[in-house]
Short mmCIF file of N, CA and C in Angstrom, two decimals:
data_model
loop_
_atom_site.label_atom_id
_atom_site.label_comp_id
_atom_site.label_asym_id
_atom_site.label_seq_id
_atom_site.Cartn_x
_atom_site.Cartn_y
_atom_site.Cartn_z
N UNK A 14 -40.65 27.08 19.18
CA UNK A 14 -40.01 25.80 19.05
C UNK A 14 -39.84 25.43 17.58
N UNK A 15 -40.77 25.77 16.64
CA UNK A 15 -40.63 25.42 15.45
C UNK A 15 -39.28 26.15 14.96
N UNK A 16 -38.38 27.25 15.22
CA UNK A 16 -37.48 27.72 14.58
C UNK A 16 -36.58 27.38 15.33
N UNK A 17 -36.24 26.23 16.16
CA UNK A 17 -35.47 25.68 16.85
C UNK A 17 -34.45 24.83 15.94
N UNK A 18 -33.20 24.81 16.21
CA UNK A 18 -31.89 24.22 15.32
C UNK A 18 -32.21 22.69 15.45
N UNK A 19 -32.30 21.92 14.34
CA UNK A 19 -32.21 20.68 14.27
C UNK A 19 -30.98 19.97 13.95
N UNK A 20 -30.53 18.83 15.05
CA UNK A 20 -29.17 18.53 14.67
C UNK A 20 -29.54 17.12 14.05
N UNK A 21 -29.06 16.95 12.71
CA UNK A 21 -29.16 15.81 11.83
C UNK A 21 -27.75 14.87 12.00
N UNK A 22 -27.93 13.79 11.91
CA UNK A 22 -26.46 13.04 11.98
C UNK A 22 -26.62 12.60 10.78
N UNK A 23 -25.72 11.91 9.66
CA UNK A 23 -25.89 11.31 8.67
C UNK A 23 -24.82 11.04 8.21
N UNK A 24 -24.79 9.84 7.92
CA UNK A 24 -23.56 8.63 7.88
C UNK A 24 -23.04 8.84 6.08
N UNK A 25 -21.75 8.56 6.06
CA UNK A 25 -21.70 9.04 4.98
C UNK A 25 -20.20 8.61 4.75
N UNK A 26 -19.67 7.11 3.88
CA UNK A 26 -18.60 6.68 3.90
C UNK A 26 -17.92 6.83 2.05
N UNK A 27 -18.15 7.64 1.49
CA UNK A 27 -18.36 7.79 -0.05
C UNK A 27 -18.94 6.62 -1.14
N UNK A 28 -19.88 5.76 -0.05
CA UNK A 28 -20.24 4.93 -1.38
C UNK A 28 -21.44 5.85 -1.95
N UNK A 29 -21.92 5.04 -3.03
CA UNK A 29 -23.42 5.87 -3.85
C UNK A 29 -24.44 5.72 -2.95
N UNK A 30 -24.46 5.13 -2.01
CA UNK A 30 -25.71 4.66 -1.01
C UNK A 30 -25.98 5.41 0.03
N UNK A 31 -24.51 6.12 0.49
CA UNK A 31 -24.54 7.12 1.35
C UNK A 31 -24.65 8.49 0.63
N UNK A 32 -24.05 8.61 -0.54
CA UNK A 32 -24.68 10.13 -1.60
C UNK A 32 -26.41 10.19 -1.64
N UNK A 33 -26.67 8.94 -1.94
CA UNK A 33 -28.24 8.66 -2.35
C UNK A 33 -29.06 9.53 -0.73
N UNK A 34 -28.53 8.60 0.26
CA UNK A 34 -28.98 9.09 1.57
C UNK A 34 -29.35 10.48 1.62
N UNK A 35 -28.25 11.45 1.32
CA UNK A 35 -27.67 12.46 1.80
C UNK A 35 -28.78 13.05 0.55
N UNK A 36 -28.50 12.88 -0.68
CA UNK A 36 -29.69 13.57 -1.09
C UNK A 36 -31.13 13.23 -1.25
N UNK A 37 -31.56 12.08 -1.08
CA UNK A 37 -33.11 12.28 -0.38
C UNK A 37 -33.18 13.09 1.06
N UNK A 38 -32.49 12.89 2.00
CA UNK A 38 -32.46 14.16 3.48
C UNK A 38 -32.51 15.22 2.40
N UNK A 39 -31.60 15.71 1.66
CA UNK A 39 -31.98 17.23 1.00
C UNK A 39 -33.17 17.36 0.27
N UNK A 40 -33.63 16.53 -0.56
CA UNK A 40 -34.63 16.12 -1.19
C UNK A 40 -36.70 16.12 -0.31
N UNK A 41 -36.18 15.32 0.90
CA UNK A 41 -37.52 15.25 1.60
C UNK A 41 -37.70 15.74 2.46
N UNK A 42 -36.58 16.04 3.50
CA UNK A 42 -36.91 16.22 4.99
C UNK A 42 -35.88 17.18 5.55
N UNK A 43 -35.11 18.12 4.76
CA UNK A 43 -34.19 19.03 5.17
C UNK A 43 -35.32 20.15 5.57
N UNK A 44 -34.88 20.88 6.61
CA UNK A 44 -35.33 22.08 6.86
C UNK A 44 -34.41 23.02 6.54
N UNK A 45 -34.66 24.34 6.46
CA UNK A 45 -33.67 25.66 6.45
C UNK A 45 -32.66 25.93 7.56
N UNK A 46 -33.21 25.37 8.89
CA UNK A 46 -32.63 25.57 10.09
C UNK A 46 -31.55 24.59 10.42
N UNK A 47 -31.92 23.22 9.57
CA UNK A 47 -30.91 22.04 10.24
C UNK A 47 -29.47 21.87 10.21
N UNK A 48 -28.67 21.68 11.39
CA UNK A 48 -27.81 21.73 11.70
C UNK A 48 -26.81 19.80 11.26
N UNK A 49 -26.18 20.09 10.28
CA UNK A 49 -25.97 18.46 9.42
C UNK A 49 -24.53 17.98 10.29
N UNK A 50 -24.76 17.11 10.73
CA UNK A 50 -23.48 16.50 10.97
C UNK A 50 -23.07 15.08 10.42
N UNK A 51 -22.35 15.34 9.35
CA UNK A 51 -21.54 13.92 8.30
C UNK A 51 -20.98 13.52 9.56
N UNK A 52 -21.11 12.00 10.15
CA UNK A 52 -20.44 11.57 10.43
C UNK A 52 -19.53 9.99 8.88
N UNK A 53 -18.39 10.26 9.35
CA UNK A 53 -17.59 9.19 8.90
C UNK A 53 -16.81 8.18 10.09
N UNK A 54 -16.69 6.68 9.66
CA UNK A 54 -15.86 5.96 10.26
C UNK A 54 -15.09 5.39 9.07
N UNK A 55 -13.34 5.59 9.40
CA UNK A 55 -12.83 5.14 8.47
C UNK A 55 -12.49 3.88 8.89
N UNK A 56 -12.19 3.05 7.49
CA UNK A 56 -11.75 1.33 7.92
C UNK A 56 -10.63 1.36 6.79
N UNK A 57 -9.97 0.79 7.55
CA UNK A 57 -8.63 0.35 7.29
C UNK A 57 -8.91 -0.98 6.50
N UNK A 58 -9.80 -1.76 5.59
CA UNK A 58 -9.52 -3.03 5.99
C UNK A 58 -8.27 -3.33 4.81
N UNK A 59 -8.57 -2.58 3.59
CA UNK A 59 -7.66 -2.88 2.64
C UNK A 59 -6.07 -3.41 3.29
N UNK A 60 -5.53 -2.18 4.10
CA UNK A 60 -4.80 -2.41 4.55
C UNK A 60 -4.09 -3.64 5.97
N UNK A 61 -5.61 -3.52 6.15
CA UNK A 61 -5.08 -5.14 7.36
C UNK A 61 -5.39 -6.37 6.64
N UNK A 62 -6.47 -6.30 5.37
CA UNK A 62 -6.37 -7.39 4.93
C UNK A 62 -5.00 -7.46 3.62
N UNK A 63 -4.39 -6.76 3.72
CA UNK A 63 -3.13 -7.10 2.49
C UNK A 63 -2.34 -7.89 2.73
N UNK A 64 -1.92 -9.06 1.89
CA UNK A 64 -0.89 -9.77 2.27
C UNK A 64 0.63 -9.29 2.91
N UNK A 65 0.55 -8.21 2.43
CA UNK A 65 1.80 -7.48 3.03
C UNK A 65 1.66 -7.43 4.88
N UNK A 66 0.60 -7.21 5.03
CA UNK A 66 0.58 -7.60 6.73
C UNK A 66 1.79 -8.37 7.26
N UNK A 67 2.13 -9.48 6.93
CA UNK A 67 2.93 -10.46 7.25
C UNK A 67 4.21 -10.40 7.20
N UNK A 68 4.21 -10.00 6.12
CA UNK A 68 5.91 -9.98 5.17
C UNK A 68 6.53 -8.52 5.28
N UNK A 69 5.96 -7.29 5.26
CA UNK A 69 6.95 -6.07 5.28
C UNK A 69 6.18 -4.80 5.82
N UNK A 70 6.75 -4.76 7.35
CA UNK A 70 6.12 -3.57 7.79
C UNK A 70 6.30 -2.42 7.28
N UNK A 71 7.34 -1.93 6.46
CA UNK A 71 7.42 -0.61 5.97
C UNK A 71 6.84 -0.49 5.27
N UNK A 72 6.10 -1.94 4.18
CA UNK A 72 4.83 -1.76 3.51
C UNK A 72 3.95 -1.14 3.97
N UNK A 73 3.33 -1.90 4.83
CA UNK A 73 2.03 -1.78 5.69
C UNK A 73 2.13 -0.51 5.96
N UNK A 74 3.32 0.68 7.00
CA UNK A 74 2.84 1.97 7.17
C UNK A 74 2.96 2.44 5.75
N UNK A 75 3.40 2.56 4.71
CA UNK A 75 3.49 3.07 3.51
C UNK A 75 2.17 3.49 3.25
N UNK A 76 1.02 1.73 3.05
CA UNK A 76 -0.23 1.90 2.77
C UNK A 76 -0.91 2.53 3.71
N UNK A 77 -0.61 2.40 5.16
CA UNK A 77 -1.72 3.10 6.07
C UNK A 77 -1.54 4.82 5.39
N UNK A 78 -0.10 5.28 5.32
CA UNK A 78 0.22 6.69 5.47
C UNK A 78 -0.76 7.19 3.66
N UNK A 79 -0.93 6.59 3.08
CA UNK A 79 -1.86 6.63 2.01
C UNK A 79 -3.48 6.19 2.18
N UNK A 80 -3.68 5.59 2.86
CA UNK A 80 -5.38 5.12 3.48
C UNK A 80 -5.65 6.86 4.17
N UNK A 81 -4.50 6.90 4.77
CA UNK A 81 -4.75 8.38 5.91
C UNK A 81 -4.98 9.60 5.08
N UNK A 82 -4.24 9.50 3.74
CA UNK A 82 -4.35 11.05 2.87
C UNK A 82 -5.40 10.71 2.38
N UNK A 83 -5.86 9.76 2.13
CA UNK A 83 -7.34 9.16 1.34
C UNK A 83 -8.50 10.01 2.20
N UNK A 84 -8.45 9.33 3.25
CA UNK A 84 -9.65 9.89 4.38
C UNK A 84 -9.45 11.34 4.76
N UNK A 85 -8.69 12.02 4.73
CA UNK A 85 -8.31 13.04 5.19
C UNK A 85 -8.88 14.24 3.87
N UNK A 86 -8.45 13.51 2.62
CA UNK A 86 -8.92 14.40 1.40
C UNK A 86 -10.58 14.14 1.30
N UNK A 87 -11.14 13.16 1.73
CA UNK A 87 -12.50 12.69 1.81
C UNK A 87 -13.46 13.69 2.90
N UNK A 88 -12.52 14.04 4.25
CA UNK A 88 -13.58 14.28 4.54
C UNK A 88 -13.80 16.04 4.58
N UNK A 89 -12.30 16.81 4.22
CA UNK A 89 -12.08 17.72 3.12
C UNK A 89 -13.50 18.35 2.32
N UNK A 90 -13.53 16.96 1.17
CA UNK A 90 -14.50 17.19 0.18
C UNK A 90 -15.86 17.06 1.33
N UNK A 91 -16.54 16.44 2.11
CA UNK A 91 -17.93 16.40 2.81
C UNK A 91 -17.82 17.44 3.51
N UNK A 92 -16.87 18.38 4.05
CA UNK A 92 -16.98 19.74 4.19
C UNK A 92 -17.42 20.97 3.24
N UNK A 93 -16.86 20.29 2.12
CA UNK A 93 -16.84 21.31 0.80
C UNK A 93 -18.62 20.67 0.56
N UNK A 94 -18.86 19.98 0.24
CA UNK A 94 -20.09 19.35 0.09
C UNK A 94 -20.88 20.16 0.82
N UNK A 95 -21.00 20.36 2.22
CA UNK A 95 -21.93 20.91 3.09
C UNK A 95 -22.14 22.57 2.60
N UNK A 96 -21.42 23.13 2.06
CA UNK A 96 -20.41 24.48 1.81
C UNK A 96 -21.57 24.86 0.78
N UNK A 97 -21.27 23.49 -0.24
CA UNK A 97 -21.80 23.79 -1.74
C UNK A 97 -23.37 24.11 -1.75
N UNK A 98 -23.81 23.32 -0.73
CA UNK A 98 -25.31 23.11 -0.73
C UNK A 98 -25.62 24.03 0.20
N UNK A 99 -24.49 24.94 0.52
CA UNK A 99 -25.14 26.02 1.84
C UNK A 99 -26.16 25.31 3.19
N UNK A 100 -25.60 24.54 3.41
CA UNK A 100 -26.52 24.11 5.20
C UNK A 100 -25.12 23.86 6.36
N UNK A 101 -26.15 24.92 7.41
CA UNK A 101 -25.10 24.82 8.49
C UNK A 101 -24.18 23.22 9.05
N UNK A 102 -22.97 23.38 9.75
CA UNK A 102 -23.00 21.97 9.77
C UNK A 102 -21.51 21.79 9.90
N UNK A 103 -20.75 20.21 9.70
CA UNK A 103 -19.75 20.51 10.30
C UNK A 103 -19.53 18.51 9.66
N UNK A 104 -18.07 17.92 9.82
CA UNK A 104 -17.80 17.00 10.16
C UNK A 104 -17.21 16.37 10.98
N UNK A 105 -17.53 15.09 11.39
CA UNK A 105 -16.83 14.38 12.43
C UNK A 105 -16.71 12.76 12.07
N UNK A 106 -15.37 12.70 12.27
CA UNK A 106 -14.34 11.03 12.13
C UNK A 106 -13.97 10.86 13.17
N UNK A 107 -14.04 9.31 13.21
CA UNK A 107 -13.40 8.95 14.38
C UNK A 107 -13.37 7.11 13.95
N UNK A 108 -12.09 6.80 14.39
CA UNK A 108 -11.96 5.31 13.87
C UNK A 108 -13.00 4.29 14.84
N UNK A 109 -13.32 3.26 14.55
CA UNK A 109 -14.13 2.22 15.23
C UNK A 109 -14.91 1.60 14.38
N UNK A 110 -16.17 0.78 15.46
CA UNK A 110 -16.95 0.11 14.61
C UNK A 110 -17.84 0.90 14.64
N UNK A 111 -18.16 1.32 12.78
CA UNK A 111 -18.88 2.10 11.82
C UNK A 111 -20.07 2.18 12.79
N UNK A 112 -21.09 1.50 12.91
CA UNK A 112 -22.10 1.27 13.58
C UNK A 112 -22.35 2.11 15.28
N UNK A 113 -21.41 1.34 16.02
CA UNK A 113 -21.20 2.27 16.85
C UNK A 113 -20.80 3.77 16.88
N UNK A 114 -19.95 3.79 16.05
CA UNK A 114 -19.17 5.25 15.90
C UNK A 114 -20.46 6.44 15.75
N UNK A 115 -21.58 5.75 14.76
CA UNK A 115 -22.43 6.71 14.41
C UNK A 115 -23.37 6.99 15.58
N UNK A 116 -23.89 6.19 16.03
CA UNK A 116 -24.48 5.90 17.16
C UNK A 116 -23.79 7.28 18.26
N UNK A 117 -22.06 6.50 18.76
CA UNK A 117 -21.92 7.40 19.62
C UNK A 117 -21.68 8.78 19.24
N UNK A 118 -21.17 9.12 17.57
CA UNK A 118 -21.34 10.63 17.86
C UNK A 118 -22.74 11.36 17.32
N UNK A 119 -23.78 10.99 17.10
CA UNK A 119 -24.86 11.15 17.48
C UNK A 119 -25.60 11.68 18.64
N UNK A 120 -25.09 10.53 19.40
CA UNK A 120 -25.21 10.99 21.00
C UNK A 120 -24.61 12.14 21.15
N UNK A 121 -23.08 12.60 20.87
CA UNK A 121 -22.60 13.59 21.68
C UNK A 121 -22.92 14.89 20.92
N UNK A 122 -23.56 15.01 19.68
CA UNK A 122 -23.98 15.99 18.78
C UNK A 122 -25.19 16.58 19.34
N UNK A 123 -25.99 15.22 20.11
CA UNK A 123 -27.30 15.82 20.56
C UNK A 123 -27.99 15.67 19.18
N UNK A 124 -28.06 14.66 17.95
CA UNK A 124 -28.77 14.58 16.68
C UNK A 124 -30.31 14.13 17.50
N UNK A 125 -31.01 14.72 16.67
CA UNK A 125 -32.47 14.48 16.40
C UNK A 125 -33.18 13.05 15.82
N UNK A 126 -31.89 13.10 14.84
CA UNK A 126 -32.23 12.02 14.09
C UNK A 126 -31.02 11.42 13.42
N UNK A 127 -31.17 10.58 13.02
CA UNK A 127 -30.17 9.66 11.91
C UNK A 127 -30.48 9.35 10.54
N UNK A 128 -29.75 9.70 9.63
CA UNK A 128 -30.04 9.23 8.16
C UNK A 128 -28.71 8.78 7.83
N UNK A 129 -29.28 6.95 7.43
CA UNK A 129 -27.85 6.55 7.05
C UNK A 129 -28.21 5.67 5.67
N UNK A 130 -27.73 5.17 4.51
CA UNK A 130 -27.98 4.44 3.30
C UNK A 130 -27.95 3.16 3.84
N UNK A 131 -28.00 1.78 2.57
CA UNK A 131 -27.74 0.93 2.83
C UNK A 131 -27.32 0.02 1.79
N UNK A 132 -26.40 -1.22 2.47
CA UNK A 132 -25.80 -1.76 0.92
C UNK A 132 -27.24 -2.67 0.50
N UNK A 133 -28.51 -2.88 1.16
CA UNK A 133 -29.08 -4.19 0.83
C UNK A 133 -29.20 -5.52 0.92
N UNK A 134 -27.90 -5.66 1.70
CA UNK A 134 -27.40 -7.53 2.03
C UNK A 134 -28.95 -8.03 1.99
N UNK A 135 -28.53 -9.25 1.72
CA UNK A 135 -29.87 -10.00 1.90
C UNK A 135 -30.22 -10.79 3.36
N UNK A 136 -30.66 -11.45 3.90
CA UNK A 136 -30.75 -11.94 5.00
C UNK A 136 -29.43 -12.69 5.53
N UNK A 137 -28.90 -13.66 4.66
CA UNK A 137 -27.90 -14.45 5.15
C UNK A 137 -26.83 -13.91 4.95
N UNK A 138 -26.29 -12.88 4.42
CA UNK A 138 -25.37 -12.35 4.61
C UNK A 138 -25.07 -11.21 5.42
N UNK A 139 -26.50 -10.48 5.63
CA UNK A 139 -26.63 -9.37 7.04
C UNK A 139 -26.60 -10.29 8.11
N UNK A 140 -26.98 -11.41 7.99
CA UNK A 140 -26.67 -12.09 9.62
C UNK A 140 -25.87 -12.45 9.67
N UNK A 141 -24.37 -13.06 8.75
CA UNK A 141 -23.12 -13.39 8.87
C UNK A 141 -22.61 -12.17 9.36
N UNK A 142 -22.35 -11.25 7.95
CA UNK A 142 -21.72 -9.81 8.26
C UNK A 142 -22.37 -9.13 8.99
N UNK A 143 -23.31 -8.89 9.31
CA UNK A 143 -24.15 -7.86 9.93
C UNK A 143 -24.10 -6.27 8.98
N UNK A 144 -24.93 -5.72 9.77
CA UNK A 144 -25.18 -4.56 8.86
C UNK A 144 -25.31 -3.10 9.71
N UNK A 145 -24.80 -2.63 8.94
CA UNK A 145 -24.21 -0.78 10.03
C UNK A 145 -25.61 -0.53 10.43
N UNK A 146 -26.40 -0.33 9.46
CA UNK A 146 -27.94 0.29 9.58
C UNK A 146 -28.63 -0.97 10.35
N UNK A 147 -28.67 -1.62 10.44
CA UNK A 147 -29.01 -2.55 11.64
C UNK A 147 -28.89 -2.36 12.75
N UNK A 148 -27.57 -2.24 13.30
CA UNK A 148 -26.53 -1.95 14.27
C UNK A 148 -27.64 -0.78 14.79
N UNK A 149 -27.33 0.68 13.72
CA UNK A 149 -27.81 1.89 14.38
C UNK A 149 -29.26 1.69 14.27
N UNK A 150 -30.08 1.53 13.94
CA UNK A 150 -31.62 0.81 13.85
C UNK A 150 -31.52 0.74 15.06
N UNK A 151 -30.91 -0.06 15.31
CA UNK A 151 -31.30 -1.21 17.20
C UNK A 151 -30.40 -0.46 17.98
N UNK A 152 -29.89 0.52 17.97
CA UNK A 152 -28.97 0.98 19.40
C UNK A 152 -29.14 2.14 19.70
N UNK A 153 -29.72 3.05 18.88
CA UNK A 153 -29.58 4.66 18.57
C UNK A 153 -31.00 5.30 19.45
N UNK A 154 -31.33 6.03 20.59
CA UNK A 154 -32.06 6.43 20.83
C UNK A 154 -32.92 7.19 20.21
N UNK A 155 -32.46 7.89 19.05
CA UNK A 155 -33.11 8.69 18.33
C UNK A 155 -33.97 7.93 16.85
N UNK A 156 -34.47 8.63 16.31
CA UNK A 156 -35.26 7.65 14.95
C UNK A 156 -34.29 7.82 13.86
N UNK A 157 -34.29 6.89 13.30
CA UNK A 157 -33.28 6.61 12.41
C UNK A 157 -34.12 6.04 11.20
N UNK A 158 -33.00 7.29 10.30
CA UNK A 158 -34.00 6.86 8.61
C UNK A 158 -33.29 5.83 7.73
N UNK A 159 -33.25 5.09 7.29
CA UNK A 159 -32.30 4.25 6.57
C UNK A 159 -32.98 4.48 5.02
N UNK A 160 -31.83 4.77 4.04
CA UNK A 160 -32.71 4.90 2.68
C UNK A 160 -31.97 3.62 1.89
N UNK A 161 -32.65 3.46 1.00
CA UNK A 161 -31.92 2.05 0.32
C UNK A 161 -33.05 3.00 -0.97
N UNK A 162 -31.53 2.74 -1.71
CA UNK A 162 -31.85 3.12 -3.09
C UNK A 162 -32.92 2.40 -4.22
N UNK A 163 -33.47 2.80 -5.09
CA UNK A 163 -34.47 3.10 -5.24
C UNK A 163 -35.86 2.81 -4.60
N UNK A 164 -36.22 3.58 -3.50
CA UNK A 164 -37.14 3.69 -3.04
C UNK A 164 -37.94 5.16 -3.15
#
């Protein structure tokens, strides 16, 4: 059992919080065997929150069709990433809410575990906005590591 494949999930949207994540997992708790799965959820919000929403749809797909080469070259590079550092592994996107998304492809990966960063909100603004690592904290059957930088 000990040389058994470990499937890792780990959230990973290109801020520094999710790099930080990704290398303490390499840093503390990677094994040789583990099987990494980057999940990403992309958000659109730039684009639904632009004033252009209103006024010119050929805007709006213009920017989506550029949000799309964005994410698409992003998750590109977290392939190349996995590549660089030599660990088995793979990525998976899928649009929704971030929180959930990780959660459910977690589930369908069969992950062990979860390692996701965090921005830090403070109380009153994680309870306005809420918070991804919250979200997966409280929903995720599996144990979930949350790293918040410098710790």
């Amino acid at each position: 059992m000990a040389d058994a494949k470990r499937v890792v999930a780990i959230a990973m949207d290109g801020s520094e919080n999710s790099d930080y994540a990704f290398q303490w997992y390499m840093d503390n708790i990677h094994k040789a065997k583990d099987h990494v799965i980057f999940v990403h959820c992309p958000e659109y919000q730039a684009v639904v929150h632009s004033s252009m929403v209103m006024t010119d749809i050929a805007i709006v797909a213009d920017q989506l069709e550029v949000e799309q080469h964005r994410i698409k070259e992003f998750i590109e590079q977290l392939g190349e990433r996995l590549k660089k550092v030599g660990i088995g592994g793979k990525v998976r996107s899928m649009g929704g809410t971030p929180g959930e998304v990780i959660v459910k492809i977690a589930e369908e990966e069969k992950a062990k575990m979860i390692v996701t960063g965090t921005r830090g909100l403070g109380k009153i603004r994680r309870t306005f906005l809420g918070s991804v690592s919250d979200y997966v904290l409280h929903h995720s059957n599996v144990p979930v590591i949350i790293i918040k930088q410098g710790q």
